[in-house]
PDB file of C-alpha atoms in Angstrom:
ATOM      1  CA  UNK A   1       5.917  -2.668  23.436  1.00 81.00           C
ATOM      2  CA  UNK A   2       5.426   0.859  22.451  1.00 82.00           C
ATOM      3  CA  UNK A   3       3.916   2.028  26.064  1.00 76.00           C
ATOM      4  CA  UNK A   4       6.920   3.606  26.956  1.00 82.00           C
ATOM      5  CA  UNK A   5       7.207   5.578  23.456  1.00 83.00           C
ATOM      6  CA  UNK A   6       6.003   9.477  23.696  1.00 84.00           C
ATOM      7  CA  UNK A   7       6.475  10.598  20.849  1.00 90.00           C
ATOM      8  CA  UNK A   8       7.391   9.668  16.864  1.00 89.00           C
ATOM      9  CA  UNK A   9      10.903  10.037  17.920  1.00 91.00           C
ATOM     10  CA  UNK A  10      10.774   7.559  20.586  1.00 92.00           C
ATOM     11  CA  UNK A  11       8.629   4.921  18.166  1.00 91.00           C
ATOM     12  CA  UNK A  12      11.970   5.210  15.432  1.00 93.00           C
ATOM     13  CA  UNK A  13      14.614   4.892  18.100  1.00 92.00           C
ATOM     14  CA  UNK A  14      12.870   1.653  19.317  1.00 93.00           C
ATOM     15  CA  UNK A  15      12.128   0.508  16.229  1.00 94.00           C
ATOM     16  CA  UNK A  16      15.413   0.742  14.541  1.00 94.00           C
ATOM     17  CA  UNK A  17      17.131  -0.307  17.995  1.00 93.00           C
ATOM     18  CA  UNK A  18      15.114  -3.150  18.821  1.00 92.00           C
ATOM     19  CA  UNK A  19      14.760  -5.090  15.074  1.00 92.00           C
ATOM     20  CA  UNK A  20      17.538  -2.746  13.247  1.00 92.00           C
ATOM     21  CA  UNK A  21      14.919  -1.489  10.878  1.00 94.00           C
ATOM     22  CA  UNK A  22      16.143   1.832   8.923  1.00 95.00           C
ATOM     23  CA  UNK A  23      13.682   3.662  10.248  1.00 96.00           C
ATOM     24  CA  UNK A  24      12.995   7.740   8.845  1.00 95.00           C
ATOM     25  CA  UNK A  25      10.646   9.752  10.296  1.00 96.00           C
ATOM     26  CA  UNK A  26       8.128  11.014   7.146  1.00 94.00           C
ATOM     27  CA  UNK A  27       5.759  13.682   7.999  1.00 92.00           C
ATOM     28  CA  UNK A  28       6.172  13.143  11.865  1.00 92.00           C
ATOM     29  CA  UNK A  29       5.604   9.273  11.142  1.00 93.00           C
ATOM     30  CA  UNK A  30       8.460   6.179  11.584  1.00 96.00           C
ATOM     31  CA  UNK A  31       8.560   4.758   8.071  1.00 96.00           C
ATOM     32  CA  UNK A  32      10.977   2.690   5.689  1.00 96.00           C
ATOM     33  CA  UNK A  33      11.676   3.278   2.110  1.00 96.00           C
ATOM     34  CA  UNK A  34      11.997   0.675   0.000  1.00 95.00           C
ATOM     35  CA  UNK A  35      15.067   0.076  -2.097  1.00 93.00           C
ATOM     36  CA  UNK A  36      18.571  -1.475  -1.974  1.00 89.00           C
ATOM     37  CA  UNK A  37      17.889  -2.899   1.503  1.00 92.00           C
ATOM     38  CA  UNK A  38      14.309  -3.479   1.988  1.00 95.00           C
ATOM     39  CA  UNK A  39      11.528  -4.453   0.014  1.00 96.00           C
ATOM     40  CA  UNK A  40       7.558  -4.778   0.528  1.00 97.00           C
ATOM     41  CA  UNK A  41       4.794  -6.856  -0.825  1.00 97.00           C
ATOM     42  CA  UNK A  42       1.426  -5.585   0.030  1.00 98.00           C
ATOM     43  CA  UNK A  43      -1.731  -8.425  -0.244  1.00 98.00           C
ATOM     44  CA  UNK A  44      -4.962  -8.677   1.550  1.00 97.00           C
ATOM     45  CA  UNK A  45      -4.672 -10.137   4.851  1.00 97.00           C
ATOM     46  CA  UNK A  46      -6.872 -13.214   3.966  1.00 96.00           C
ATOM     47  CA  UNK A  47      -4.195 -14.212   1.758  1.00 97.00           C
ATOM     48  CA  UNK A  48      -1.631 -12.559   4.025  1.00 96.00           C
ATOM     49  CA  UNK A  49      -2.211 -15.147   6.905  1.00 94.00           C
ATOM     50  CA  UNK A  50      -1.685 -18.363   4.685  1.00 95.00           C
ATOM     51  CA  UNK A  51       1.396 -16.524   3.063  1.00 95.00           C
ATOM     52  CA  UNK A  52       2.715 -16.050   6.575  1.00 94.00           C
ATOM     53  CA  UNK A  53       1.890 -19.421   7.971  1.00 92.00           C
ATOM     54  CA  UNK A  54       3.669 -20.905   4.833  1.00 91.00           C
ATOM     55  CA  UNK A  55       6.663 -18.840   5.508  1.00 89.00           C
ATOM     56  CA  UNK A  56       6.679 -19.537   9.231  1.00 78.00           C
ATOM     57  CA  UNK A  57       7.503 -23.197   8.523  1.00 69.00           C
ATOM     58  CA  UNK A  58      11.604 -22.125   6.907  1.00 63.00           C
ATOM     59  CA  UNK A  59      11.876 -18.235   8.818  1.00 66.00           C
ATOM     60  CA  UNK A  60       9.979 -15.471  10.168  1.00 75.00           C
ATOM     61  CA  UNK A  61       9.159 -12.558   8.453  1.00 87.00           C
ATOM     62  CA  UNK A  62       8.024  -9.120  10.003  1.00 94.00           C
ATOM     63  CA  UNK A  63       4.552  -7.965   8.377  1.00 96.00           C
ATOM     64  CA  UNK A  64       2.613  -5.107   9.067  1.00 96.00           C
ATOM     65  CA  UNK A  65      -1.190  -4.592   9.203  1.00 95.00           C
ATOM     66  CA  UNK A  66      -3.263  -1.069   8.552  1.00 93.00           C
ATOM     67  CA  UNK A  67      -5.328   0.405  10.356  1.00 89.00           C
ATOM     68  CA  UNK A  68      -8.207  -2.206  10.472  1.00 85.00           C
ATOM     69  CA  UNK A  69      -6.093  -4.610   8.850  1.00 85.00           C
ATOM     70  CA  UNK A  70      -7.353  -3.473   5.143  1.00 91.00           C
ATOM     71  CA  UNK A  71      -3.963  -4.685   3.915  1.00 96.00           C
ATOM     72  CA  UNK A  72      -0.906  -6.592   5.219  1.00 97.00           C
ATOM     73  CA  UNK A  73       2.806  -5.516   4.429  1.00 98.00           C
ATOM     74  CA  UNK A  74       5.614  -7.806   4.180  1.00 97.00           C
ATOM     75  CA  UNK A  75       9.161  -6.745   4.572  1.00 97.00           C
ATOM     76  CA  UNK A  76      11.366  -8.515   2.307  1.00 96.00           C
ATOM     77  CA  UNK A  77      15.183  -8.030   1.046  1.00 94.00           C
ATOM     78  CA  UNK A  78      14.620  -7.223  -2.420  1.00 91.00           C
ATOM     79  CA  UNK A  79      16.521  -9.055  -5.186  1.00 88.00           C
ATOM     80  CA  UNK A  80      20.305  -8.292  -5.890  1.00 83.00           C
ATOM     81  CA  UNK A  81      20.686  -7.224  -8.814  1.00 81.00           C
ATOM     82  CA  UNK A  82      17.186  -4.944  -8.560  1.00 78.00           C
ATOM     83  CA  UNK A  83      15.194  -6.905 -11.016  1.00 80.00           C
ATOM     84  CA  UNK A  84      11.571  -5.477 -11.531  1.00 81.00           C
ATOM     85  CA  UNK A  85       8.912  -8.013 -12.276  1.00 88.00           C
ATOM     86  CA  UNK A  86       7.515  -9.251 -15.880  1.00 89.00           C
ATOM     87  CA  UNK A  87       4.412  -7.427 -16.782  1.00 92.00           C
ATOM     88  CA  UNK A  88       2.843 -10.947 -16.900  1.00 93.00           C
ATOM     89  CA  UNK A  89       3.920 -11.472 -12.937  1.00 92.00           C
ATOM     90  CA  UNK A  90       2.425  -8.057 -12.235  1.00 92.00           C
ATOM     91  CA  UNK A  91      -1.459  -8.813 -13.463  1.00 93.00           C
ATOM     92  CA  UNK A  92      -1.542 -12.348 -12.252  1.00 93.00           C
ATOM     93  CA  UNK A  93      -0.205 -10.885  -8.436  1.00 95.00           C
ATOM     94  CA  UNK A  94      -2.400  -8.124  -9.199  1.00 95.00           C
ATOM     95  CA  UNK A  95      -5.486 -10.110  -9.742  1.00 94.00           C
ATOM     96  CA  UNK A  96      -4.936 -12.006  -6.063  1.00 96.00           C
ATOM     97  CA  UNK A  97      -4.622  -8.170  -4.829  1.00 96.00           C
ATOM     98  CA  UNK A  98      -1.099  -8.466  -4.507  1.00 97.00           C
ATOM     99  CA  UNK A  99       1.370  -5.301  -4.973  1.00 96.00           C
ATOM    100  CA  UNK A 100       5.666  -5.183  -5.089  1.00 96.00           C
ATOM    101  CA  UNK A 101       5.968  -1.983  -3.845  1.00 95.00           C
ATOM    102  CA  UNK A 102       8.720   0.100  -6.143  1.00 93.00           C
ATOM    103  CA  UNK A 103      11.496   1.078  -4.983  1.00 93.00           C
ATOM    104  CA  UNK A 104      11.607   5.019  -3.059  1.00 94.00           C
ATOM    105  CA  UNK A 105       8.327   4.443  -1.590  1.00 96.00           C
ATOM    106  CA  UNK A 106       8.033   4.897   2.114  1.00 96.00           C
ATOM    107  CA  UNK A 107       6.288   1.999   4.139  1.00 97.00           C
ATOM    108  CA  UNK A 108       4.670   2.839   7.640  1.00 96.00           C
ATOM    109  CA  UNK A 109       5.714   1.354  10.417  1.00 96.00           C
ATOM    110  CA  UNK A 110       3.327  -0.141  13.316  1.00 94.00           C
ATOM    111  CA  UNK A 111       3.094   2.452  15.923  1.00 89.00           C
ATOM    112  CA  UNK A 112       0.501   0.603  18.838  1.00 85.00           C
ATOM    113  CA  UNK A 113       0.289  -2.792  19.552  1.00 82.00           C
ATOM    114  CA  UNK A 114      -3.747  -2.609  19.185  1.00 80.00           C
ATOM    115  CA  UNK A 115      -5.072  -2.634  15.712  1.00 78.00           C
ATOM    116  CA  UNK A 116      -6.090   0.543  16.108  1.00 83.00           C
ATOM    117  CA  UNK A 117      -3.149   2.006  14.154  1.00 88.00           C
ATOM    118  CA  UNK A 118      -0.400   0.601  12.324  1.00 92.00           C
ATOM    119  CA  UNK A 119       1.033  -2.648  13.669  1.00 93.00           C
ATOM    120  CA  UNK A 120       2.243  -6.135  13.720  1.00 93.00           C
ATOM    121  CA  UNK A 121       0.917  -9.077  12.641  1.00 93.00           C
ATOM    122  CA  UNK A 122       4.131 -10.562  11.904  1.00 90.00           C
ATOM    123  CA  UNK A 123       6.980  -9.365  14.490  1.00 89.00           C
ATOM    124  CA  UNK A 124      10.217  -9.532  13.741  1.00 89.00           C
ATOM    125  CA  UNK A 125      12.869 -10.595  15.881  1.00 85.00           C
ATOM    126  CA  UNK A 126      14.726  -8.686  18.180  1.00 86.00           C
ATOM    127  CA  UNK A 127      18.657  -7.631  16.869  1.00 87.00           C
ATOM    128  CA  UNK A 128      19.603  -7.235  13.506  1.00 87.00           C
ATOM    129  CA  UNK A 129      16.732  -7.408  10.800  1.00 88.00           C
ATOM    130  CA  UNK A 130      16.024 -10.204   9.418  1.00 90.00           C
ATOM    131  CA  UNK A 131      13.420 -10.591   6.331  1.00 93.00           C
ATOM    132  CA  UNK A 132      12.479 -13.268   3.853  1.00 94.00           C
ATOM    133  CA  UNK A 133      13.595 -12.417   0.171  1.00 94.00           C
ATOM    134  CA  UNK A 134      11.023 -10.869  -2.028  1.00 95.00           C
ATOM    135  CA  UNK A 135      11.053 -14.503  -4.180  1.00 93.00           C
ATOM    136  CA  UNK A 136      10.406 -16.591  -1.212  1.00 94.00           C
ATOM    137  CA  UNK A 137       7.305 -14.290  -0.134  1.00 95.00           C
ATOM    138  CA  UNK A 138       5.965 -14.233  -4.445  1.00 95.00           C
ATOM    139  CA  UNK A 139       6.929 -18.212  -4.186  1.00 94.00           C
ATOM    140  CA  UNK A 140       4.112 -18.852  -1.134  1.00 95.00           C
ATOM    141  CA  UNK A 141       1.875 -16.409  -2.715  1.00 96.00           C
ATOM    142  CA  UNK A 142       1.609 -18.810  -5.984  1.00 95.00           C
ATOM    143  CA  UNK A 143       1.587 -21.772  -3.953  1.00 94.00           C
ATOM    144  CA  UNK A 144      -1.094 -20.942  -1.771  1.00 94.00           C
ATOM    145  CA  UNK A 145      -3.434 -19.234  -4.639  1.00 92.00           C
ATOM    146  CA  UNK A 146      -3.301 -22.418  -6.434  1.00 87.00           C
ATOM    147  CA  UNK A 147      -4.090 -24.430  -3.933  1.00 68.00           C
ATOM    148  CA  UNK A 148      -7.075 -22.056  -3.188  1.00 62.00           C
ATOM    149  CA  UNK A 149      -7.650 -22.321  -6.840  1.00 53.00           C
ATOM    150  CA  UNK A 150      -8.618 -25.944  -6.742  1.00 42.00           C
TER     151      UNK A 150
END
């Protein structure tokens, strides 16, 4: 996908053409900031892949790995009104690794199709964006750690 990109420029103008992501460039790298229209839960991609596959089943949802997939990143439309989560909600996400991201914080966008840099695990579709909500992500998370959990 990105073989015809040569430079950061050409990575956001495919990016926000092909899956209308509102991409920024952020020190010479495509990125999204979280906020009113997107959203991102960060887990470990063990947990990642049986979060994904459980989402798969209603609607897709664009995740993106690290750099030697250290972490997954899902894209999610964030609750409306904002809502930030219960300090109870934060340690028990916490302690499966799990992080909402705030809002203002800038994501990274993939930026090779090999896992050699940023890129997807979970691509979204082509036209306009398309995410699960930030509940329906937290929702498999629980549902899949306790069914690990037993």
């Amino acid at each position: 996908m990105f073989e015809s990109c040569h430079s950061p420029h050409d990575v956001a103008y495919l990016l926000r053409h092909r899956y209308g992501l509102p991409v920024q460039l952020f020190a010479g790298r495509p990125t999204v900031s979280t906020g009113s229209v997107l959203g991102a839960v960060v887990m470990p991609p063990e947990l990642g892949r049986a979060v994904l596959n459980r989402l798969e089943r209603e609607r897709t949802a664009p995740v993106i790995a690290d750099p030697g997939e250290g972490s997954w990143t899902f894209l999610v439309t964030p609750p409306m009104p904002a809502a930030p989560l219960d300090i109870r909600e934060r340690h028990t996400l916490a302690g499966h690794r799990v992080t909402v991201v705030p809002s203002g914080r800038h994501v990274m966008l993939p930026t090779t199709d090999t896992g050699l840099g940023y890129h997807w695990v979970g691509e979204p579709g082509a036209g306009a964006l398309a995410m699960p909500a930030r509940g329906a992500v937290l929702a498999a998370v629980h549902a899949v750690t306790r069914m690990t959990a037993t």
